[in-house]
Amino acid sequence: MSAQVPPHLDAEVNALLAHYPPEQKRSAVLMVLHAVQEQCGCVSDAMVEWVAAKLGCQPIHVYECVTFYPMFRRKRVGKYHIKICRTLSCELAGSHKLSETLQKTVGTGMDQTTPDGKFTISWVECLAACGTGPCLMINDDFHEKVTKEKAEQLLANLK
Amino acid sequence: MAAVERKLITARMDQPGYSNRLESYLAAGGYGALRKALAMTPEAIRAEVSKAGLRGRGGAGFGCGLKWSLVDRKSGKPIYLICNADESEPGTFKDKQIIYKDPHALIEGIVCASFANGVKTAYIYIRGEFAEGYKILVTAIEEARAKNFVGANILGSGYSLEIFVHRGAGAYICGEETGLIESLEGKRAYPRFKPPYFPAVLGLWMCPTIVNNVETLCNIPLIVGMGGAEFSHIGTPNNTGTRMMCVSGHVNKPGYYEVELGKITLGELINGLCGGVSGGRKAKAIIPGGSSAKVMRCDERFKGKKRDGTEYDWSWQDVPVDFDSVAMIGSMAGSGGVIVLDETADLPKALANIAEFYAHESCGQCTPCREGSLWMAKALHRMTHGRAMKGDTDYLKSIADNIPGRTICPFGEACSWPVQSFIEKFRDDFAKLEK
Ligand SMILES: Cc1cc2nc3c(=O)[nH]c(=O)nc-3n(C[C@H](O)[C@H](O)[C@H](O)COP(=O)(O)O)c2cc1C
Ligand code: SF4
Ligand code: FES
């Protein structure tokens, strides 16, 4: 298997490696996987091998991180990944109603992607915005105090 | 006592026109403490931090000066400093405010702390979800480097420091300091055995390492600026300084409030600063220090003897907001996250939510934690979905009783304490689910 490495990724990874002592290259794995996922949409087997070669470790060392850390995914998700906080303060603030609204508006269930590949909705754990719940993230952006109206507005802006 | 905030850490961040860029911080007198620190000796700064009595704001409340004094300075190996910006204890949302709104305050803290400890390389371990926070920190470090507050020969002092930002990727256990170190080494975040792996001796890459929370580090420039003695007069003895208290759940004005430790009560925090319990209702239960802290029952009287021998007899409103008082009443101030549950709250449902968090976040190394956290979540799920079985309450309790003390890291306690305390304080709410 040989990976299709996007242009710039190699340079980006080399720059990241400079943050760690030369004999500790493996330490960069999370940073490198973030960079890979950002550019490729997910972390494929081929990219696991590419990363291992870059870091001078075995593919299993990279693979175990891909499976251990919830933010890394093996398959692509929708263009907009909506991550709703499931944890207590947000539940008290109405996250369940919010998830129902979102599922209905978008037309898909939790952990599923719409057929057009536009939206995926998932639960995530506490996002450190408990005072302004219910909160969610759309890709890398935080949205707090998400009322029904605000949720519908957010989605409308994404269309 | 009037319920007032004392804004030291949060002095700038919410002022109109304040931005997270360097100009704002400089205009507010930023990096003044760094200049002062560089004119002192590292030993002198460490002595001031000890004198200040600063306790860690990450969860355990461990003395910062004491932590620094345990660092192995004779090993000949480099000493590393890691800023713990993994902020993921449910109910806690203060470090994010600092990072997003006033990142230079953190960077100045890291440079001062690093200089005081002979650190040449520091890492900020930031939780993966703070993607924007990561960019803000990287930009702030570049800005600081351009003004020579970071990098080689800082302000001509001969002292050099590099700061790198390292992103996590969604695992709560990376907040535990040895799990964090494993994660920073590029592995799964499996916490390490202590002993022998005390970070101060065998930390990052087996080198002496200091792990401090974001808010803790932001206090260092304050201490350098005013001196340890003056800092020690803020707050109360053994609970010095201020703390960013995070309040969420059933209150009218949830949010973060910076208060002097021990100078205000839980009642003043919730009924005063937070505008009272939602809808004018009564508080039923309070989780005072992040979701792993033991729950307080609000109609209980808290009685006992203080360390100085005087007796106390408190309602929940009377409990001073500080490390020692919350510990005295059988819980912990923990991460500073206060979650309020009012009289309408469904406590088994709240506990089921918490238990599901821990079941999801156990790293899986220790059998009692991996299996126990899952069993507790499953039992609570069926209890809150009309399928409770006879004896479930005792079953839950017995699982929770068999985890603490039998695991590698304090997550074992963290996942058991909520279950033990909810059942101890509100047994009827659980028992009535058993038909
Ligand atoms: C399960 C667990 C999770 C933790 N999560 C965090 C966290 O998210 N942020 C943090 O600063 N400390 C966290 N801690 C505490 C750290 O292990 C460590 O004590 C702290 O970062 C030390 O900093 P301090 O002395 O400045 O408080 C956690 C501890 C445990 C046991
Ligand atoms: S107590 Fe739990 S989280 Fe901690 S090391 Fe053991 S299994 Fe992992
Ligand atoms: S509980 Fe939702 S952000 Fe903390």
Short mmCIF file of N, CA and C in Angstrom, two decimals, chain A residues 18-21 24 26-27 29-31 34 38 64-65 68-72 86-89 91-92 125-131 137 140 142 144, chain B residues 90-93 96 123 127-131 134 164-170 174 183-189 205 248 254 341 353 356-357 360-361:
data_model
loop_
_atom_site.label_atom_id
_atom_site.label_comp_id
_atom_site.label_asym_id
_atom_site.label_seq_id
_atom_site.Cartn_x
_atom_site.Cartn_y
_atom_site.Cartn_z
N ALA A 18 10.27 19.08 14.50
CA ALA A 18 11.28 19.93 15.15
C ALA A 18 10.88 20.33 16.57
N HIS A 19 9.64 20.06 16.97
CA HIS A 19 9.19 20.42 18.31
C HIS A 19 9.63 19.43 19.38
N TYR A 20 10.21 18.32 18.94
CA TYR A 20 10.56 17.25 19.89
C TYR A 20 12.03 16.90 19.70
N PRO A 21 12.68 16.35 20.74
CA PRO A 21 14.08 15.97 20.57
C PRO A 21 14.21 14.95 19.42
N GLN A 24 13.15 11.47 19.87
CA GLN A 24 11.79 11.25 20.39
C GLN A 24 10.73 11.59 19.34
N ARG A 26 8.64 9.93 17.82
CA ARG A 26 7.33 9.31 17.99
C ARG A 26 6.36 10.22 18.77
N SER A 27 6.93 11.10 19.59
CA SER A 27 6.10 12.01 20.38
C SER A 27 5.19 12.87 19.53
N VAL A 29 3.28 12.00 17.25
CA VAL A 29 2.24 11.26 16.54
C VAL A 29 0.86 11.92 16.57
N LEU A 30 0.43 12.46 17.72
CA LEU A 30 -0.91 13.07 17.75
C LEU A 30 -0.97 14.29 16.84
N MET A 31 0.08 15.09 16.89
CA MET A 31 0.12 16.29 16.04
C MET A 31 0.10 15.90 14.56
N HIS A 34 -3.35 14.66 13.54
CA HIS A 34 -4.26 15.79 13.32
C HIS A 34 -4.04 16.37 11.93
N GLU A 38 -6.78 16.36 8.97
CA GLU A 38 -7.24 17.63 8.42
C GLU A 38 -7.15 17.62 6.89
N GLU A 64 -2.50 2.17 17.25
CA GLU A 64 -3.09 2.12 18.60
C GLU A 64 -3.52 3.52 19.04
N CYS A 65 -2.85 4.53 18.55
CA CYS A 65 -3.27 5.90 18.87
C CYS A 65 -4.54 6.29 18.10
N PHE A 68 -7.26 4.61 20.06
CA PHE A 68 -7.43 5.03 21.46
C PHE A 68 -8.06 6.41 21.57
N TYR A 69 -7.64 7.33 20.72
CA TYR A 69 -8.07 8.73 20.85
C TYR A 69 -9.33 8.99 20.02
N PRO A 70 -10.43 9.37 20.72
CA PRO A 70 -11.73 9.49 20.04
C PRO A 70 -11.77 10.46 18.87
N MET A 71 -10.88 11.45 18.84
CA MET A 71 -10.98 12.43 17.75
C MET A 71 -10.51 11.90 16.40
N PHE A 72 -9.76 10.81 16.42
CA PHE A 72 -9.28 10.29 15.13
C PHE A 72 -10.28 9.29 14.57
N ARG A 86 -22.75 15.63 25.53
CA ARG A 86 -23.67 14.71 26.17
C ARG A 86 -23.68 14.85 27.69
N THR A 87 -22.66 15.51 28.24
CA THR A 87 -22.37 15.43 29.68
C THR A 87 -23.35 16.28 30.52
N LEU A 88 -23.26 16.10 31.83
CA LEU A 88 -24.32 16.52 32.77
C LEU A 88 -24.81 17.96 32.63
N SER A 89 -23.92 18.94 32.69
CA SER A 89 -24.41 20.33 32.70
C SER A 89 -25.17 20.64 31.42
N GLU A 91 -26.74 18.38 29.61
CA GLU A 91 -28.01 17.64 29.67
C GLU A 91 -29.02 18.44 30.48
N LEU A 92 -28.57 19.01 31.60
CA LEU A 92 -29.47 19.82 32.43
C LEU A 92 -29.95 21.04 31.65
N GLU A 125 -18.16 14.08 24.78
CA GLU A 125 -18.18 14.35 26.22
C GLU A 125 -17.79 15.81 26.47
N CYS A 126 -18.02 16.23 27.70
CA CYS A 126 -17.86 17.63 28.16
C CYS A 126 -16.82 18.43 27.37
N LEU A 127 -17.27 19.55 26.82
CA LEU A 127 -16.42 20.39 25.97
C LEU A 127 -15.87 21.61 26.70
N ALA A 128 -15.97 21.60 28.02
CA ALA A 128 -15.46 22.73 28.82
C ALA A 128 -16.18 24.03 28.47
N ALA A 129 -17.48 23.94 28.29
CA ALA A 129 -18.30 25.12 28.09
C ALA A 129 -19.60 24.92 28.89
N CYS A 130 -19.48 24.30 30.05
CA CYS A 130 -20.64 23.85 30.82
C CYS A 130 -21.52 24.99 31.30
N GLY A 131 -20.96 26.19 31.44
CA GLY A 131 -21.73 27.32 31.94
C GLY A 131 -22.60 27.93 30.85
N MET A 137 -20.13 21.53 18.83
CA MET A 137 -19.12 21.99 17.89
C MET A 137 -19.56 21.60 16.49
N ASP A 140 -14.52 22.49 13.76
CA ASP A 140 -13.69 23.01 14.84
C ASP A 140 -14.29 24.20 15.59
N PHE A 142 -16.88 26.22 18.08
CA PHE A 142 -17.76 26.09 19.24
C PHE A 142 -19.02 26.92 19.08
N GLU A 144 -22.32 27.95 21.69
CA GLU A 144 -22.81 27.79 23.05
C GLU A 144 -24.23 28.32 23.18
N PRO B 90 -15.82 17.26 33.84
CA PRO B 90 -17.15 17.84 33.65
C PRO B 90 -17.48 18.91 34.69
N GLY B 91 -17.95 20.03 34.22
CA GLY B 91 -18.29 21.14 35.10
C GLY B 91 -17.22 22.22 35.15
N THR B 92 -16.11 22.00 34.45
CA THR B 92 -14.97 22.92 34.55
C THR B 92 -14.74 23.61 33.21
N PHE B 93 -14.68 24.96 33.25
CA PHE B 93 -14.53 25.68 31.97
C PHE B 93 -13.77 26.98 32.14
N LYS B 96 -10.15 27.31 29.50
CA LYS B 96 -10.52 27.71 28.14
C LYS B 96 -10.65 29.23 28.04
N TYR B 123 6.13 22.56 27.24
CA TYR B 123 5.03 22.17 26.36
C TYR B 123 3.71 22.59 26.98
N ARG B 127 -6.22 20.28 25.08
CA ARG B 127 -7.15 19.25 24.61
C ARG B 127 -7.47 19.47 23.14
N GLY B 128 -7.64 18.37 22.43
CA GLY B 128 -7.77 18.42 20.98
C GLY B 128 -8.93 19.26 20.48
N GLU B 129 -10.02 19.29 21.27
CA GLU B 129 -11.20 20.03 20.82
C GLU B 129 -10.95 21.54 20.77
N PHE B 130 -9.96 22.02 21.52
CA PHE B 130 -9.65 23.45 21.48
C PHE B 130 -8.78 23.74 20.26
N ALA B 131 -9.33 23.48 19.08
CA ALA B 131 -8.54 23.68 17.86
C ALA B 131 -8.22 25.16 17.68
N TYR B 134 -5.66 26.29 20.21
CA TYR B 134 -4.31 25.91 19.76
C TYR B 134 -3.73 27.01 18.88
N PHE B 164 6.35 24.87 23.10
CA PHE B 164 5.62 24.23 22.00
C PHE B 164 4.22 23.87 22.48
N VAL B 165 3.28 23.94 21.57
CA VAL B 165 1.90 23.57 21.91
C VAL B 165 1.62 22.20 21.30
N HIS B 166 1.09 21.31 22.09
CA HIS B 166 0.85 19.92 21.68
C HIS B 166 -0.62 19.62 21.89
N ARG B 167 -1.28 19.15 20.84
CA ARG B 167 -2.71 18.87 20.95
C ARG B 167 -3.00 17.44 21.38
N GLY B 168 -3.96 17.29 22.29
CA GLY B 168 -4.50 15.97 22.60
C GLY B 168 -5.52 15.61 21.53
N ALA B 169 -6.29 14.55 21.80
CA ALA B 169 -7.23 14.13 20.76
C ALA B 169 -8.49 13.49 21.36
N GLY B 170 -9.01 14.12 22.41
CA GLY B 170 -10.33 13.73 22.88
C GLY B 170 -10.41 12.71 24.00
N CYS B 174 -6.03 12.01 29.56
CA CYS B 174 -4.83 12.82 29.30
C CYS B 174 -4.70 13.97 30.28
N SER B 183 0.94 10.37 26.78
CA SER B 183 0.32 10.86 25.56
C SER B 183 1.27 11.79 24.81
N LEU B 184 1.94 12.63 25.54
CA LEU B 184 2.91 13.55 24.92
C LEU B 184 4.09 12.77 24.33
N GLU B 185 4.33 11.58 24.86
CA GLU B 185 5.39 10.74 24.29
C GLU B 185 4.91 9.99 23.05
N GLY B 186 3.64 10.19 22.70
CA GLY B 186 3.14 9.59 21.47
C GLY B 186 2.50 8.23 21.66
N LYS B 187 2.08 7.95 22.91
CA LYS B 187 1.47 6.64 23.17
C LYS B 187 0.02 6.81 23.60
N ARG B 188 -0.63 5.68 23.85
CA ARG B 188 -1.94 5.76 24.45
C ARG B 188 -1.74 6.37 25.85
N ALA B 189 -2.75 7.11 26.34
CA ALA B 189 -2.60 7.81 27.62
C ALA B 189 -2.83 6.85 28.79
N TRP B 205 9.99 11.68 28.91
CA TRP B 205 11.20 11.02 28.41
C TRP B 205 12.15 10.66 29.56
N SER B 248 -22.36 25.74 37.04
CA SER B 248 -23.28 25.34 35.98
C SER B 248 -24.43 24.56 36.58
N PRO B 254 -25.31 31.02 35.34
CA PRO B 254 -24.13 30.15 35.34
C PRO B 254 -22.94 30.92 34.76
N LEU B 341 -27.91 21.11 41.41
CA LEU B 341 -29.11 20.35 41.02
C LEU B 341 -30.25 20.79 41.91
N ASN B 353 -25.79 9.89 33.97
CA ASN B 353 -25.03 10.68 33.00
C ASN B 353 -23.55 10.70 33.38
N GLU B 356 -21.86 7.34 32.83
CA GLU B 356 -21.60 7.05 31.42
C GLU B 356 -20.31 7.75 30.96
N PHE B 357 -20.11 8.95 31.49
CA PHE B 357 -18.87 9.66 31.17
C PHE B 357 -17.66 8.82 31.58
N HIS B 360 -17.02 5.71 29.56
CA HIS B 360 -16.47 6.06 28.25
C HIS B 360 -14.99 6.42 28.35
N GLU B 361 -14.59 7.01 29.48
CA GLU B 361 -13.25 7.59 29.57
C GLU B 361 -12.20 6.75 30.29
#
